[in-house]
GROMACS .gro file of C-alpha atoms in nm:
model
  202
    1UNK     CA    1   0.000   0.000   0.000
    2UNK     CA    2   0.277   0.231   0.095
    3UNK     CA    3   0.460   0.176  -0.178
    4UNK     CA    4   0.183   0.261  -0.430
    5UNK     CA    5   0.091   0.569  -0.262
    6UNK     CA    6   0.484   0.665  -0.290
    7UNK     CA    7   0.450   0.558  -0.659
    8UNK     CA    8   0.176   0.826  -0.681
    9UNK     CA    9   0.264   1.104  -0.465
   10UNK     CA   10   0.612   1.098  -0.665
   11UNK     CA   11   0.407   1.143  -0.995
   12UNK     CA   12   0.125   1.359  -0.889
   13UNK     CA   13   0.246   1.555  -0.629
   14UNK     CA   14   0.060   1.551  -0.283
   15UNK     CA   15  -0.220   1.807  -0.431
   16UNK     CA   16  -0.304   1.598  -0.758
   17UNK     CA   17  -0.267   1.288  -0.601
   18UNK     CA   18  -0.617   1.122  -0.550
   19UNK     CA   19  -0.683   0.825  -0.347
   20UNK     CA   20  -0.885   0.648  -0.551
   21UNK     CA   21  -0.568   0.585  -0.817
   22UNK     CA   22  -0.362   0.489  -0.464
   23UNK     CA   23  -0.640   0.235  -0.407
   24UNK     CA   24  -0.616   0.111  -0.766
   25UNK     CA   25  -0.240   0.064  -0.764
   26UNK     CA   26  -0.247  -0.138  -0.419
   27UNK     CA   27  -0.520  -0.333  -0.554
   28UNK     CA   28  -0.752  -0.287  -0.251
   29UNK     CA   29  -1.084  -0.079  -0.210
   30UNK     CA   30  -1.042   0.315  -0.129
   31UNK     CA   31  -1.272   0.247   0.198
   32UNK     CA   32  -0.944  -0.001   0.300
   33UNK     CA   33  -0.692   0.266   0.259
   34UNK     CA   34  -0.879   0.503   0.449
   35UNK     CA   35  -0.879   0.222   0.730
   36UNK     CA   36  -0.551   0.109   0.754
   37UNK     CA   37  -0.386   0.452   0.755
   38UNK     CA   38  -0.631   0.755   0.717
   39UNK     CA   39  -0.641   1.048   0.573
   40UNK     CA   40  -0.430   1.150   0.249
   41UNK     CA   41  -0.261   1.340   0.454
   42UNK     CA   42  -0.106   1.065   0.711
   43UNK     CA   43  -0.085   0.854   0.439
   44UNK     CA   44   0.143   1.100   0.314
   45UNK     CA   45   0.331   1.125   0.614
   46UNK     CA   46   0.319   0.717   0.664
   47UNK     CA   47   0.550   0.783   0.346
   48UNK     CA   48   0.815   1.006   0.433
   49UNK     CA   49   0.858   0.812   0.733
   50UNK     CA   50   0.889   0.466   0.610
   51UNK     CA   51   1.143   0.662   0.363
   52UNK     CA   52   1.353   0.841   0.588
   53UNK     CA   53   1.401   0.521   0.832
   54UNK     CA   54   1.476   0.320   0.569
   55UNK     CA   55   1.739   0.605   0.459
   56UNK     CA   56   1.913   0.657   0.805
   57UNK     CA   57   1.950   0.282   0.874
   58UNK     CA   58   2.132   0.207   0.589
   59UNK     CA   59   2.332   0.465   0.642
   60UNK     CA   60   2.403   0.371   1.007
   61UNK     CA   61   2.390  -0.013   0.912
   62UNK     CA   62   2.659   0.069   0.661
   63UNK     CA   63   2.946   0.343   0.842
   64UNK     CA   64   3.045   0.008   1.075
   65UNK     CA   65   3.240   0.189   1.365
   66UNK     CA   66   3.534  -0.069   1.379
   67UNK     CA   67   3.617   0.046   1.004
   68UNK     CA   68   3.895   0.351   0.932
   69UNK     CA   69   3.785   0.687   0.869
   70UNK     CA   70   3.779   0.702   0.516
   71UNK     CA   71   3.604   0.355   0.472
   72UNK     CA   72   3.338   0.431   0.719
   73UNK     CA   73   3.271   0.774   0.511
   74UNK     CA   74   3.291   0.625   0.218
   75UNK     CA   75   3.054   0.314   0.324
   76UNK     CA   76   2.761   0.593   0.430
   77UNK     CA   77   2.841   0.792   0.053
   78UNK     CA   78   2.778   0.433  -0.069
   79UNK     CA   79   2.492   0.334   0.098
   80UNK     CA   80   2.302   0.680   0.078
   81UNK     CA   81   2.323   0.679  -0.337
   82UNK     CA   82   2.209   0.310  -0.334
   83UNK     CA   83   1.928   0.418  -0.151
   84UNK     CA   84   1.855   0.720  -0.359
   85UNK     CA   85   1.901   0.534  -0.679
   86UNK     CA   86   1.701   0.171  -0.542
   87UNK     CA   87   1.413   0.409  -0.443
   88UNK     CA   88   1.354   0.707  -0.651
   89UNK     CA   89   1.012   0.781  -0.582
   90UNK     CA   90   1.068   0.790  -0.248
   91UNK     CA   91   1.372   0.998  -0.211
   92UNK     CA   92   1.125   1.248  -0.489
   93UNK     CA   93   0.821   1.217  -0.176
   94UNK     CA   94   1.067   1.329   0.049
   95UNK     CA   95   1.293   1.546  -0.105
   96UNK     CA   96   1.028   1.715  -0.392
   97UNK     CA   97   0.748   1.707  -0.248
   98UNK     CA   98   0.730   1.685   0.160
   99UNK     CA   99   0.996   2.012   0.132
  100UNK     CA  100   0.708   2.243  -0.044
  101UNK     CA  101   0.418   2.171   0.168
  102UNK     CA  102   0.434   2.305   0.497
  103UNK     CA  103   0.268   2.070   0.765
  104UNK     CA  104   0.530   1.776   0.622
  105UNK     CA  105   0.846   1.999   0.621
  106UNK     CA  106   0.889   1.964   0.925
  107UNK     CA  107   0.910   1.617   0.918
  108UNK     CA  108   1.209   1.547   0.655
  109UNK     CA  109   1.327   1.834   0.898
  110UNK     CA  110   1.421   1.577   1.125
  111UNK     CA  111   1.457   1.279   0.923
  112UNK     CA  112   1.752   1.540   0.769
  113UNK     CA  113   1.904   1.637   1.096
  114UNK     CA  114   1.926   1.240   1.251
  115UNK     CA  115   2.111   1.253   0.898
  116UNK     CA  116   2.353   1.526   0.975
  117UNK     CA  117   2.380   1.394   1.366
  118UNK     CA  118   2.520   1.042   1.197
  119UNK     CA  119   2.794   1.233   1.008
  120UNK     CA  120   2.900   1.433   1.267
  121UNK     CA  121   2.969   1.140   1.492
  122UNK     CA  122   3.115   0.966   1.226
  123UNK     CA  123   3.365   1.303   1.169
  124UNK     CA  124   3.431   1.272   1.525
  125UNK     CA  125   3.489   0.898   1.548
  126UNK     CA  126   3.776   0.982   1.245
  127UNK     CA  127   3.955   1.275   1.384
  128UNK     CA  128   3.975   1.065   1.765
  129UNK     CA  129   4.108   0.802   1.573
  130UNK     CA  130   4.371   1.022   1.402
  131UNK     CA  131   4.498   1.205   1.685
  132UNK     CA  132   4.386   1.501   1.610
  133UNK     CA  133   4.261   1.833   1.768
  134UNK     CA  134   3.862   1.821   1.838
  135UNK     CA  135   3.737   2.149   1.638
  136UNK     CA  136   3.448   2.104   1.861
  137UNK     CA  137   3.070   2.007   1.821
  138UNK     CA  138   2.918   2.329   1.651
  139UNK     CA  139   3.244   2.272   1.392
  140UNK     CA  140   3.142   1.917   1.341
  141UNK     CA  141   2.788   1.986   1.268
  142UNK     CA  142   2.859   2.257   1.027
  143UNK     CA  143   3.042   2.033   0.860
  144UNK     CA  144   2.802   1.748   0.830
  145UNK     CA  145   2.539   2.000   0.721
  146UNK     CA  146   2.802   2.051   0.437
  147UNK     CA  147   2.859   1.753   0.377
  148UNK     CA  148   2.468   1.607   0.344
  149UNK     CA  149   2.364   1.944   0.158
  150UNK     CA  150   2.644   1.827  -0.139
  151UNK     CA  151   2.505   1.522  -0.103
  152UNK     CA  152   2.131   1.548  -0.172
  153UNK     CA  153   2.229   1.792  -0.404
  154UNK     CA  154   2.381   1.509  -0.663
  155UNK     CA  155   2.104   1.279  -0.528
  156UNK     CA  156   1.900   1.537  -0.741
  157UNK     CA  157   2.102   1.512  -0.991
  158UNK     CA  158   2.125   1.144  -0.972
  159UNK     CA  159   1.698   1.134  -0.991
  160UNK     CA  160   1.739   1.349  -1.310
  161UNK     CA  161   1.977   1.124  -1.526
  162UNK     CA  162   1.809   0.779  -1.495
  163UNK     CA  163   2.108   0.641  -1.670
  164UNK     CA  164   2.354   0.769  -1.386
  165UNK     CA  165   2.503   0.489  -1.131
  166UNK     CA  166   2.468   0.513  -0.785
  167UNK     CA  167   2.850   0.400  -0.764
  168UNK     CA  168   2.987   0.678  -1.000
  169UNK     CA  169   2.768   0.910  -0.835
  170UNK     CA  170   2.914   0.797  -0.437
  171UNK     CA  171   3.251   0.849  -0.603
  172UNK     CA  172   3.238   1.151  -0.779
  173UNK     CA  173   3.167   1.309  -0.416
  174UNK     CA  174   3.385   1.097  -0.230
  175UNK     CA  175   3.674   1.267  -0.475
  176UNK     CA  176   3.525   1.615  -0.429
  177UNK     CA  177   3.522   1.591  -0.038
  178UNK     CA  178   3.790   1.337   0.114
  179UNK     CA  179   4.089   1.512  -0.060
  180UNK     CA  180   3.933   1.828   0.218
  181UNK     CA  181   3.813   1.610   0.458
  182UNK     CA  182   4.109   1.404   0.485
  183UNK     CA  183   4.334   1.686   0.558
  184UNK     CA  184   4.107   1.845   0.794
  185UNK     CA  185   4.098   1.547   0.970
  186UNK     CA  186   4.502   1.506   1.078
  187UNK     CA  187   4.426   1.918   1.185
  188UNK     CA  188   4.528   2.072   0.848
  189UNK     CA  189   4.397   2.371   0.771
  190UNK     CA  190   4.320   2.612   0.552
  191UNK     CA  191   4.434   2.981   0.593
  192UNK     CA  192   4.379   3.286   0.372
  193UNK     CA  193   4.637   3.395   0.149
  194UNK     CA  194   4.561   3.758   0.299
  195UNK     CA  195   4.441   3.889   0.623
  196UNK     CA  196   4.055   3.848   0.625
  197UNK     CA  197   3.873   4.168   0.722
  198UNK     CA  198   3.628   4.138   1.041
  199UNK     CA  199   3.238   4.263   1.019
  200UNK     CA  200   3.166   4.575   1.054
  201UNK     CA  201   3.172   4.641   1.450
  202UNK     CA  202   3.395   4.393   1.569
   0.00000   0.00000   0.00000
C-alpha cells in the first residue's frame, strides 16, 4: 500500500494525487486505505517516514564503527546513493514534495538532521582516531550539514539522469570531499592567502 501511494505522490504531487488511483495501484478498495492509515494526509506522512528510516539505517547499518575513517565515510556515501538510486520515488516524496508543503516539512526536517547527527559522529569517530585536535561540536555539525547538503544535491542530480550509477555518483563526491576532509581530519587547515577583514563592528 505504501509503496503505491509513494509511486503516486512521486508522480502527482501531494495536491493531484487522488486516493482512488492509490487504491487502484495497491489493488484494494479506497474504503481499505482510508482504514488502515487515514487520511491523504497521514498517508502522506506514513511515506516520508517509512522513507527516511529506511534512509538513516542504511546509512548507520553501513558506516560500521570498527572500520577507518575514510572507509566508514565512504561506506555511508555508498549506501546513501544506493538508496537514492534503489528508491527514486521515495527519495522524490521526500525530497520534492514533503519540502514544499508546509505541515510535512517539518518532518524530513528531522529525518535530515538524525542525517547530519550520523555524520558528525562519524567526523568525530575519524579525527579521535587520528589524533587530532577536536574542532568542537558546533564545527562538526557545520560540517556534516556541508557535507549532506552536497550530497542530496547530486542525489538530485542522480533522480534526473536515470542512466547515472549510484556508484559513479558515491565516487564523484567521495573525490570532491575526502581530498578536504582528509586533511582536515590530521588538523590541516586552511588559511587565507591575505588577512581576512572582520564585520563591521567587531
Amino acid at each position: 500500500m505504501l509503496d503505491a501511494a509513494t509511486a503516486v505522490f512521486s508522480e502527482r504531487g501531494f495536491h493531484a494525487a487522488s486516493m482512488d488511483e492509490i487504491a487502484e495501484r495497491a489493488g484494494i478498495s479506497k474504503p481499505m486505505v482510508y482504514l488502515y492509515l487515514g487520511s491523504k494526509g497521514e498517508l502522506f506522512s506514513a511515506c516520508i517516514r517509512r522513507a527516511g528510516g529506511q534512509l538513516t539505517e542504511a546509512i548507520s547499518a553501513a558506516a560500521a564503527p570498527e572500520l577507518p575513517a575514510e572507509q566508514q565515510l565512504w561506506a555511508a556515501v555508498q549506501a546513501f546513493f544506493e538508496f537514492v538510486g534503489e528508491h527514486r520515488d521515495a527519495w522524490a516524496v521526500m525530497f520534492r514534495q514533503a519540502r514544499g508543503e508546509g505541515e510535512f516539512a517539518g518532518e524530513v526536517a528531522g529525518i535530515r538532521r538524525l542525517v547530519v547527527d550520523n555524520v558528525a559522529d562519524l567526523f568525530a569517530r575519524a579525527i579521535h582516531s587520528a589524533g587530532a585536535l577536536d574542532p568542537g561540536p558546533d564545527e562538526l555539525r557545520a560540517l556534516a550539514h556541508a557535507l549532506v547538503g552536497t550530497g542530496e544535491s547530486m542525489a538530485e542530480w542522480l533522480l534526473d539522469h536515470p542512466d547515472e550509477r549510484p556508484e559513479t555518483a558515491a565516487t564523484r563526491l567521495m573525490n570532491m570531499l575526502w581530498m578536504g576532509l582528509g586533511s582536515l581530519i590530521r588538523g590541516e587547515v586552511w588559511r587565507s592567502p591575505v588577512p581576512v577583514p572582520l564585520p563591521p563592528g567587531q
